[in-house]
């Protein structure tokens, strides 16, 4: 491998000749060979947005030359266009402030800008300095949390919410379509009184509505930015008005409304906004786990299970059992939910561990949050396309289970009382007969009364939702 020598305050170090990164990136690469999970590209893109914004704000406030701000902005645009994708090799498991990823961006922007300005990577002195120019008016302690918020906000708004909404809309149209399909209800996994398939599905729709509401409620906190707090939240080495101005620029370049954090000490030392967003994603995971489990249980069979709904048969399920088809989308969805709930634990541990002026669990928190937001969106999309859109009632089976159910006896409570109704249910169950037969044998009702009072379609209440 061809190398060149780069220097930082610790001295010289060899870096790959064809890369723009500098000494601090190289040191991190060598000192943290842990896990292999790279800093998410969403964080790097958020850094590009904030470095461009900071450069332009600095120029406007007279602390950075406009031509320097413009060349920094040009490189940031290249990062956003994906042209420098292999320049960010650092892993998540590094310094807890994310300093090395901040410096990775600073070094790449400075060196690339130097080359764009006609310089050579071998030059001793570069035209743009990673700390003095690219990192001007900044610290890792305010840039990294700013990048966390930009990346998380964009992921939730642009990816997670639209895809959860899509699944919610499909389930809602199925709920409306099947609002009159009367089926047996189950409580404690045991037969209960009837409801319609539409009523049952409408509960899932409401769960997703509440989950999305919880997620949307986290956006105002995520939209507050630490930038301008610099090292400990006091704003040392930043020009007056910079924090407000830089948030305006970030809003413009990110395409979403961001504001400067009203309290920079909170914004550096704690990441409750990330904890909050993860909490809402966990709520969605909990809801989706229940929904996917219900759907796979209702579809179980085809001969020996509940089999009241039919779901798409997408692929052979078994390598040994010919013709077997499995509820694979529900399995993927529930695994995703397990991962998201686990991620929430890691995020909670990170969030509770800020010490004094700085939380130093930043990379692990944003890594897990972005994974959760990505997975929930992807899993909803997959479950929607490959399962929910194809849900159909198995009317034969639904009718059979409904007519066989002993809990239709509940309709008799107002007419013959709970104790007599229980006698009918127990006799029918013990003797393997129908409720009608048991009721007549006990002399508690006539055939006609049974027809008049035990009507599943009259037992579904008036609640459509
Ligand atoms: O990297 C910085 O800007 C600050 C660093 O995280 C520190 O507080 O030591």
Short mmCIF file of N, CA and C in Angstrom, two decimals, residues 315-453:
data_model
loop_
_atom_site.label_atom_id
_atom_site.label_comp_id
_atom_site.label_asym_id
_atom_site.label_seq_id
_atom_site.Cartn_x
_atom_site.Cartn_y
_atom_site.Cartn_z
N UNK A 315 -43.06 -18.24 0.01
CA UNK A 315 -41.90 -19.06 -0.33
C UNK A 315 -42.05 -20.41 0.37
N UNK A 316 -41.34 -21.44 -0.12
CA UNK A 316 -41.38 -22.73 0.60
C UNK A 316 -40.83 -22.51 2.01
N UNK A 317 -41.50 -23.09 3.01
CA UNK A 317 -41.08 -22.82 4.38
C UNK A 317 -40.07 -23.82 4.89
N UNK A 318 -40.08 -25.02 4.33
CA UNK A 318 -39.28 -26.08 4.95
C UNK A 318 -38.36 -26.73 3.94
N UNK A 319 -37.16 -27.08 4.41
CA UNK A 319 -36.21 -27.79 3.55
C UNK A 319 -36.51 -29.28 3.56
N UNK A 320 -37.29 -29.73 4.53
CA UNK A 320 -37.55 -31.18 4.63
C UNK A 320 -39.03 -31.53 4.47
N UNK A 321 -39.92 -30.61 4.87
CA UNK A 321 -41.35 -30.92 4.83
C UNK A 321 -41.99 -30.33 3.58
N UNK A 322 -42.25 -31.17 2.60
CA UNK A 322 -42.74 -30.66 1.31
C UNK A 322 -44.08 -29.94 1.45
N UNK A 323 -44.21 -28.83 0.78
CA UNK A 323 -45.49 -28.12 0.75
C UNK A 323 -45.76 -27.25 1.95
N UNK A 324 -44.84 -27.24 2.92
CA UNK A 324 -45.08 -26.45 4.14
C UNK A 324 -44.79 -24.98 3.85
N UNK A 325 -45.70 -24.13 4.32
CA UNK A 325 -45.50 -22.68 4.17
C UNK A 325 -45.59 -22.05 5.55
N UNK A 326 -44.69 -21.12 5.85
CA UNK A 326 -44.60 -20.56 7.20
C UNK A 326 -44.91 -19.06 7.21
N UNK A 327 -45.30 -18.53 8.38
CA UNK A 327 -45.61 -17.09 8.48
C UNK A 327 -44.33 -16.27 8.64
N UNK A 328 -43.51 -16.27 7.59
CA UNK A 328 -42.15 -15.74 7.69
C UNK A 328 -42.09 -14.23 7.93
N UNK A 329 -43.07 -13.51 7.37
CA UNK A 329 -43.04 -12.05 7.60
C UNK A 329 -43.26 -11.73 9.07
N UNK A 330 -44.15 -12.50 9.71
CA UNK A 330 -44.38 -12.28 11.15
C UNK A 330 -43.13 -12.63 11.94
N UNK A 331 -42.39 -13.64 11.47
CA UNK A 331 -41.17 -14.03 12.17
C UNK A 331 -40.11 -12.94 12.04
N UNK A 332 -39.98 -12.37 10.83
CA UNK A 332 -39.01 -11.28 10.65
C UNK A 332 -39.42 -10.08 11.50
N UNK A 333 -40.70 -9.77 11.46
CA UNK A 333 -41.18 -8.61 12.22
C UNK A 333 -40.91 -8.78 13.72
N UNK A 334 -41.20 -9.95 14.25
CA UNK A 334 -41.03 -10.11 15.70
C UNK A 334 -39.54 -10.13 16.07
N UNK A 335 -38.69 -10.61 15.18
CA UNK A 335 -37.25 -10.53 15.45
C UNK A 335 -36.78 -9.07 15.47
N UNK A 336 -37.30 -8.29 14.53
CA UNK A 336 -36.98 -6.86 14.51
C UNK A 336 -37.41 -6.21 15.83
N UNK A 337 -38.60 -6.57 16.29
CA UNK A 337 -39.10 -5.98 17.55
C UNK A 337 -38.18 -6.34 18.71
N UNK A 338 -37.71 -7.58 18.73
CA UNK A 338 -36.78 -8.00 19.79
C UNK A 338 -35.51 -7.15 19.74
N UNK A 339 -35.01 -6.90 18.52
CA UNK A 339 -33.78 -6.10 18.37
C UNK A 339 -34.00 -4.67 18.83
N UNK A 340 -35.14 -4.10 18.45
CA UNK A 340 -35.42 -2.70 18.81
C UNK A 340 -35.55 -2.55 20.33
N UNK A 341 -36.18 -3.54 20.96
CA UNK A 341 -36.33 -3.48 22.42
C UNK A 341 -34.95 -3.62 23.08
N UNK A 342 -34.10 -4.47 22.51
CA UNK A 342 -32.72 -4.58 23.01
C UNK A 342 -31.95 -3.29 22.80
N UNK A 343 -32.11 -2.69 21.63
CA UNK A 343 -31.43 -1.41 21.36
C UNK A 343 -31.84 -0.36 22.37
N UNK A 344 -33.12 -0.40 22.75
CA UNK A 344 -33.61 0.59 23.71
C UNK A 344 -32.91 0.43 25.06
N UNK A 345 -32.58 -0.79 25.41
CA UNK A 345 -31.86 -1.01 26.67
C UNK A 345 -30.46 -0.37 26.58
N UNK A 346 -29.76 -0.61 25.46
CA UNK A 346 -28.42 -0.02 25.28
C UNK A 346 -28.51 1.51 25.31
N UNK A 347 -29.54 2.04 24.66
CA UNK A 347 -29.71 3.50 24.62
C UNK A 347 -30.02 4.04 26.03
N UNK A 348 -30.81 3.31 26.78
CA UNK A 348 -31.13 3.76 28.14
C UNK A 348 -29.89 3.77 29.01
N UNK A 349 -29.08 2.72 28.88
CA UNK A 349 -27.83 2.66 29.67
C UNK A 349 -26.93 3.83 29.26
N UNK A 350 -26.83 4.08 27.96
CA UNK A 350 -26.04 5.22 27.49
C UNK A 350 -26.58 6.53 28.03
N UNK A 351 -27.89 6.68 27.97
CA UNK A 351 -28.50 7.95 28.37
C UNK A 351 -28.34 8.24 29.85
N UNK A 352 -28.37 7.19 30.66
CA UNK A 352 -28.30 7.41 32.11
C UNK A 352 -26.88 7.67 32.59
N UNK A 353 -25.93 7.57 31.67
CA UNK A 353 -24.53 7.63 32.08
C UNK A 353 -23.77 8.89 31.68
N UNK A 354 -24.46 9.98 31.47
CA UNK A 354 -23.72 11.23 31.26
C UNK A 354 -23.06 11.65 32.55
N UNK A 355 -21.80 12.05 32.47
CA UNK A 355 -21.10 12.48 33.69
C UNK A 355 -20.75 13.96 33.59
N UNK A 356 -21.20 14.73 34.56
CA UNK A 356 -20.94 16.18 34.59
C UNK A 356 -21.34 16.83 33.26
N UNK A 357 -20.38 17.46 32.56
CA UNK A 357 -20.77 18.29 31.41
C UNK A 357 -20.91 17.53 30.09
N UNK A 358 -20.60 16.23 30.08
CA UNK A 358 -20.63 15.54 28.79
C UNK A 358 -21.13 14.10 28.91
N UNK A 359 -22.06 13.74 28.07
CA UNK A 359 -22.42 12.33 27.93
C UNK A 359 -21.41 11.70 26.97
N UNK A 360 -20.79 10.61 27.40
CA UNK A 360 -19.79 9.97 26.53
C UNK A 360 -20.24 8.57 26.10
N UNK A 361 -21.52 8.49 25.73
CA UNK A 361 -22.05 7.27 25.11
C UNK A 361 -22.70 7.63 23.77
N UNK A 362 -22.22 8.71 23.19
CA UNK A 362 -22.91 9.25 22.02
C UNK A 362 -22.94 8.26 20.84
N UNK A 363 -21.78 7.72 20.42
CA UNK A 363 -21.84 6.84 19.23
C UNK A 363 -22.76 5.64 19.41
N UNK A 364 -22.71 4.99 20.57
CA UNK A 364 -23.55 3.79 20.74
C UNK A 364 -25.03 4.16 20.75
N UNK A 365 -25.34 5.33 21.27
CA UNK A 365 -26.74 5.75 21.32
C UNK A 365 -27.30 6.00 19.93
N UNK A 366 -26.55 6.75 19.11
CA UNK A 366 -27.10 7.07 17.79
C UNK A 366 -27.05 5.84 16.87
N UNK A 367 -26.04 5.01 17.06
CA UNK A 367 -25.96 3.77 16.25
C UNK A 367 -27.22 2.91 16.47
N UNK A 368 -27.56 2.73 17.73
CA UNK A 368 -28.73 1.89 18.05
C UNK A 368 -30.03 2.57 17.65
N UNK A 369 -30.11 3.86 17.83
CA UNK A 369 -31.35 4.56 17.48
C UNK A 369 -31.61 4.50 15.97
N UNK A 370 -30.56 4.77 15.19
CA UNK A 370 -30.74 4.72 13.73
C UNK A 370 -31.10 3.31 13.28
N UNK A 371 -30.48 2.32 13.93
CA UNK A 371 -30.81 0.94 13.57
C UNK A 371 -32.29 0.67 13.85
N UNK A 372 -32.75 1.10 15.02
CA UNK A 372 -34.16 0.86 15.39
C UNK A 372 -35.10 1.54 14.41
N UNK A 373 -34.82 2.81 14.10
CA UNK A 373 -35.70 3.58 13.22
C UNK A 373 -35.72 2.97 11.81
N UNK A 374 -34.54 2.51 11.37
CA UNK A 374 -34.45 1.87 10.05
C UNK A 374 -35.23 0.56 10.05
N UNK A 375 -35.00 -0.25 11.08
CA UNK A 375 -35.61 -1.58 11.13
C UNK A 375 -37.13 -1.51 11.24
N UNK A 376 -37.64 -0.62 12.08
CA UNK A 376 -39.10 -0.51 12.22
C UNK A 376 -39.72 -0.13 10.87
N UNK A 377 -39.12 0.84 10.19
CA UNK A 377 -39.64 1.26 8.88
C UNK A 377 -39.56 0.12 7.87
N UNK A 378 -38.39 -0.50 7.77
CA UNK A 378 -38.21 -1.60 6.81
C UNK A 378 -39.17 -2.75 7.10
N UNK A 379 -39.29 -3.11 8.37
CA UNK A 379 -40.11 -4.27 8.73
C UNK A 379 -41.59 -3.99 8.44
N UNK A 380 -42.03 -2.76 8.70
CA UNK A 380 -43.43 -2.41 8.39
C UNK A 380 -43.66 -2.48 6.89
N UNK A 381 -42.71 -2.01 6.12
CA UNK A 381 -42.83 -2.03 4.66
C UNK A 381 -42.93 -3.48 4.18
N UNK A 382 -42.03 -4.32 4.67
CA UNK A 382 -41.98 -5.71 4.25
C UNK A 382 -43.26 -6.45 4.67
N UNK A 383 -43.67 -6.23 5.92
CA UNK A 383 -44.88 -6.90 6.44
C UNK A 383 -46.11 -6.44 5.67
N UNK A 384 -46.10 -5.16 5.33
CA UNK A 384 -47.23 -4.61 4.56
C UNK A 384 -47.32 -5.28 3.19
N UNK A 385 -46.20 -5.19 2.44
CA UNK A 385 -46.19 -5.68 1.05
C UNK A 385 -46.40 -7.18 0.95
N UNK A 386 -45.77 -7.93 1.87
CA UNK A 386 -45.72 -9.38 1.70
C UNK A 386 -46.68 -10.14 2.62
N UNK A 387 -47.40 -9.41 3.47
CA UNK A 387 -48.34 -10.11 4.35
C UNK A 387 -49.67 -9.37 4.48
N UNK A 388 -49.62 -8.15 5.03
CA UNK A 388 -50.89 -7.48 5.40
C UNK A 388 -51.81 -7.28 4.21
N UNK A 389 -51.25 -6.89 3.05
CA UNK A 389 -52.13 -6.64 1.90
C UNK A 389 -52.89 -7.89 1.47
N UNK A 390 -52.37 -9.05 1.83
CA UNK A 390 -53.00 -10.30 1.38
C UNK A 390 -53.85 -10.97 2.44
N UNK A 391 -54.08 -10.34 3.57
CA UNK A 391 -54.88 -10.99 4.62
C UNK A 391 -56.32 -11.16 4.14
N UNK A 392 -56.83 -12.38 4.23
CA UNK A 392 -58.23 -12.66 3.87
C UNK A 392 -58.84 -13.54 4.96
N UNK A 393 -60.13 -13.40 5.21
CA UNK A 393 -60.75 -14.29 6.19
C UNK A 393 -60.96 -15.68 5.60
N UNK A 394 -60.77 -16.70 6.40
CA UNK A 394 -61.10 -18.06 6.00
C UNK A 394 -62.50 -18.32 6.54
N UNK A 395 -63.49 -17.98 5.74
CA UNK A 395 -64.87 -17.90 6.24
C UNK A 395 -65.41 -19.24 6.75
N UNK A 396 -65.05 -20.32 6.08
CA UNK A 396 -65.50 -21.66 6.53
C UNK A 396 -65.07 -21.91 7.96
N UNK A 397 -63.77 -21.66 8.15
CA UNK A 397 -63.16 -21.95 9.45
C UNK A 397 -63.72 -21.02 10.54
N UNK A 398 -63.87 -19.78 10.17
CA UNK A 398 -64.41 -18.79 11.11
C UNK A 398 -65.81 -19.23 11.56
N UNK A 399 -66.62 -19.67 10.59
CA UNK A 399 -68.00 -20.09 10.87
C UNK A 399 -67.99 -21.33 11.78
N UNK A 400 -67.13 -22.26 11.44
CA UNK A 400 -67.05 -23.50 12.22
C UNK A 400 -66.66 -23.20 13.67
N UNK A 401 -65.62 -22.40 13.84
CA UNK A 401 -65.16 -22.09 15.21
C UNK A 401 -66.22 -21.30 15.98
N UNK A 402 -66.91 -20.45 15.27
CA UNK A 402 -67.93 -19.61 15.92
C UNK A 402 -69.10 -20.49 16.40
N UNK A 403 -69.55 -21.35 15.51
CA UNK A 403 -70.72 -22.16 15.86
C UNK A 403 -70.41 -23.19 16.93
N UNK A 404 -69.17 -23.59 16.99
CA UNK A 404 -68.75 -24.58 17.99
C UNK A 404 -68.48 -23.96 19.36
N UNK A 405 -68.41 -22.66 19.39
CA UNK A 405 -67.92 -22.02 20.62
C UNK A 405 -68.93 -22.12 21.75
N UNK A 406 -68.45 -22.47 22.91
CA UNK A 406 -69.30 -22.57 24.10
C UNK A 406 -69.62 -21.19 24.68
N UNK A 407 -68.82 -20.21 24.34
CA UNK A 407 -69.01 -18.91 24.99
C UNK A 407 -70.14 -18.07 24.38
N UNK A 408 -70.77 -18.63 23.32
CA UNK A 408 -72.00 -17.98 22.84
C UNK A 408 -73.06 -18.03 23.94
N UNK A 409 -72.84 -18.93 24.90
CA UNK A 409 -73.77 -19.08 26.02
C UNK A 409 -73.92 -17.77 26.81
N UNK A 410 -72.94 -16.91 26.71
CA UNK A 410 -72.96 -15.63 27.46
C UNK A 410 -74.21 -14.81 27.11
N UNK A 411 -74.71 -15.01 25.86
CA UNK A 411 -75.92 -14.28 25.44
C UNK A 411 -77.14 -14.65 26.28
N UNK A 412 -77.06 -15.81 26.95
CA UNK A 412 -78.22 -16.25 27.74
C UNK A 412 -78.25 -15.64 29.14
N UNK A 413 -77.16 -15.04 29.59
CA UNK A 413 -77.11 -14.47 30.96
C UNK A 413 -78.34 -13.63 31.30
N UNK A 414 -78.73 -12.68 30.42
CA UNK A 414 -79.87 -11.82 30.78
C UNK A 414 -81.19 -12.58 30.84
N UNK A 415 -81.26 -13.74 30.20
CA UNK A 415 -82.53 -14.48 30.12
C UNK A 415 -82.67 -15.54 31.20
N UNK A 416 -81.58 -16.31 31.45
CA UNK A 416 -81.72 -17.42 32.41
C UNK A 416 -80.72 -17.32 33.56
N UNK A 417 -79.89 -16.27 33.55
CA UNK A 417 -78.92 -16.08 34.65
C UNK A 417 -77.61 -16.80 34.39
N UNK A 418 -76.55 -16.28 35.01
CA UNK A 418 -75.18 -16.78 34.81
C UNK A 418 -75.06 -18.26 35.21
N UNK A 419 -75.69 -18.62 36.37
CA UNK A 419 -75.50 -19.98 36.88
C UNK A 419 -76.11 -21.02 35.94
N UNK A 420 -77.31 -20.74 35.43
CA UNK A 420 -77.94 -21.68 34.50
C UNK A 420 -77.16 -21.74 33.18
N UNK A 421 -76.71 -20.58 32.73
CA UNK A 421 -75.95 -20.55 31.47
C UNK A 421 -74.67 -21.37 31.63
N UNK A 422 -74.06 -21.28 32.81
CA UNK A 422 -72.83 -22.05 33.06
C UNK A 422 -73.11 -23.55 33.03
N UNK A 423 -74.28 -23.95 33.56
CA UNK A 423 -74.63 -25.39 33.53
C UNK A 423 -74.69 -25.88 32.09
N UNK A 424 -75.28 -25.06 31.21
CA UNK A 424 -75.38 -25.45 29.79
C UNK A 424 -73.99 -25.61 29.18
N UNK A 425 -73.13 -24.61 29.43
CA UNK A 425 -71.78 -24.65 28.83
C UNK A 425 -71.02 -25.87 29.34
N UNK A 426 -71.09 -26.12 30.63
CA UNK A 426 -70.32 -27.25 31.19
C UNK A 426 -70.84 -28.59 30.69
N UNK A 427 -72.17 -28.71 30.60
CA UNK A 427 -72.75 -29.99 30.11
C UNK A 427 -72.35 -30.22 28.64
N UNK A 428 -72.47 -29.16 27.83
CA UNK A 428 -72.12 -29.30 26.42
C UNK A 428 -70.65 -29.69 26.27
N UNK A 429 -69.80 -29.04 27.08
CA UNK A 429 -68.36 -29.31 26.99
C UNK A 429 -68.06 -30.75 27.41
N UNK A 430 -68.67 -31.17 28.53
CA UNK A 430 -68.40 -32.51 29.08
C UNK A 430 -68.89 -33.60 28.14
N UNK A 431 -70.06 -33.38 27.55
CA UNK A 431 -70.67 -34.44 26.73
C UNK A 431 -70.35 -34.29 25.25
N UNK A 432 -69.65 -33.23 24.91
CA UNK A 432 -69.27 -33.03 23.50
C UNK A 432 -70.47 -32.73 22.62
N UNK A 433 -71.50 -32.14 23.19
CA UNK A 433 -72.70 -31.81 22.39
C UNK A 433 -72.71 -30.31 22.13
N UNK A 434 -73.78 -29.88 21.45
CA UNK A 434 -73.90 -28.45 21.18
C UNK A 434 -74.56 -27.77 22.38
N UNK A 435 -74.42 -26.42 22.40
CA UNK A 435 -75.08 -25.64 23.47
C UNK A 435 -76.59 -25.86 23.39
N UNK A 436 -77.11 -25.88 22.16
CA UNK A 436 -78.56 -26.04 21.96
C UNK A 436 -79.04 -27.34 22.62
N UNK A 437 -78.29 -28.44 22.30
CA UNK A 437 -78.69 -29.74 22.83
C UNK A 437 -78.67 -29.75 24.36
N UNK A 438 -77.58 -29.20 24.92
CA UNK A 438 -77.44 -29.19 26.38
C UNK A 438 -78.54 -28.36 27.03
N UNK A 439 -78.88 -27.23 26.41
CA UNK A 439 -79.91 -26.34 26.98
C UNK A 439 -81.26 -27.03 26.99
N UNK A 440 -81.56 -27.71 25.88
CA UNK A 440 -82.86 -28.39 25.79
C UNK A 440 -82.90 -29.57 26.77
N UNK A 441 -81.79 -30.34 26.81
CA UNK A 441 -81.74 -31.50 27.73
C UNK A 441 -81.92 -31.06 29.18
N UNK A 442 -81.39 -29.89 29.52
CA UNK A 442 -81.53 -29.39 30.90
C UNK A 442 -82.90 -28.76 31.15
N UNK A 443 -83.67 -28.63 30.09
CA UNK A 443 -85.01 -28.03 30.21
C UNK A 443 -84.97 -26.55 30.51
N UNK A 444 -83.88 -25.91 30.15
CA UNK A 444 -83.75 -24.48 30.47
C UNK A 444 -84.27 -23.57 29.36
N UNK A 445 -84.33 -24.09 28.12
CA UNK A 445 -84.82 -23.29 26.99
C UNK A 445 -85.51 -24.18 25.97
N UNK A 446 -86.26 -23.53 25.10
CA UNK A 446 -86.82 -24.25 23.96
C UNK A 446 -85.93 -23.99 22.76
N UNK A 447 -86.18 -24.77 21.73
CA UNK A 447 -85.47 -24.59 20.46
C UNK A 447 -85.62 -23.16 19.95
N UNK A 448 -86.85 -22.67 20.02
CA UNK A 448 -87.16 -21.35 19.50
C UNK A 448 -86.45 -20.26 20.32
N UNK A 449 -86.47 -20.44 21.63
CA UNK A 449 -85.77 -19.45 22.48
C UNK A 449 -84.27 -19.43 22.14
N UNK A 450 -83.71 -20.62 21.94
CA UNK A 450 -82.28 -20.67 21.60
C UNK A 450 -82.02 -19.86 20.33
N UNK A 451 -82.87 -20.11 19.30
CA UNK A 451 -82.70 -19.38 18.03
C UNK A 451 -82.83 -17.87 18.23
N UNK A 452 -83.75 -17.50 19.10
CA UNK A 452 -84.00 -16.07 19.30
C UNK A 452 -82.88 -15.38 20.08
N UNK A 453 -82.32 -16.10 21.06
CA UNK A 453 -81.39 -15.43 21.98
C UNK A 453 -79.90 -15.64 21.64
#
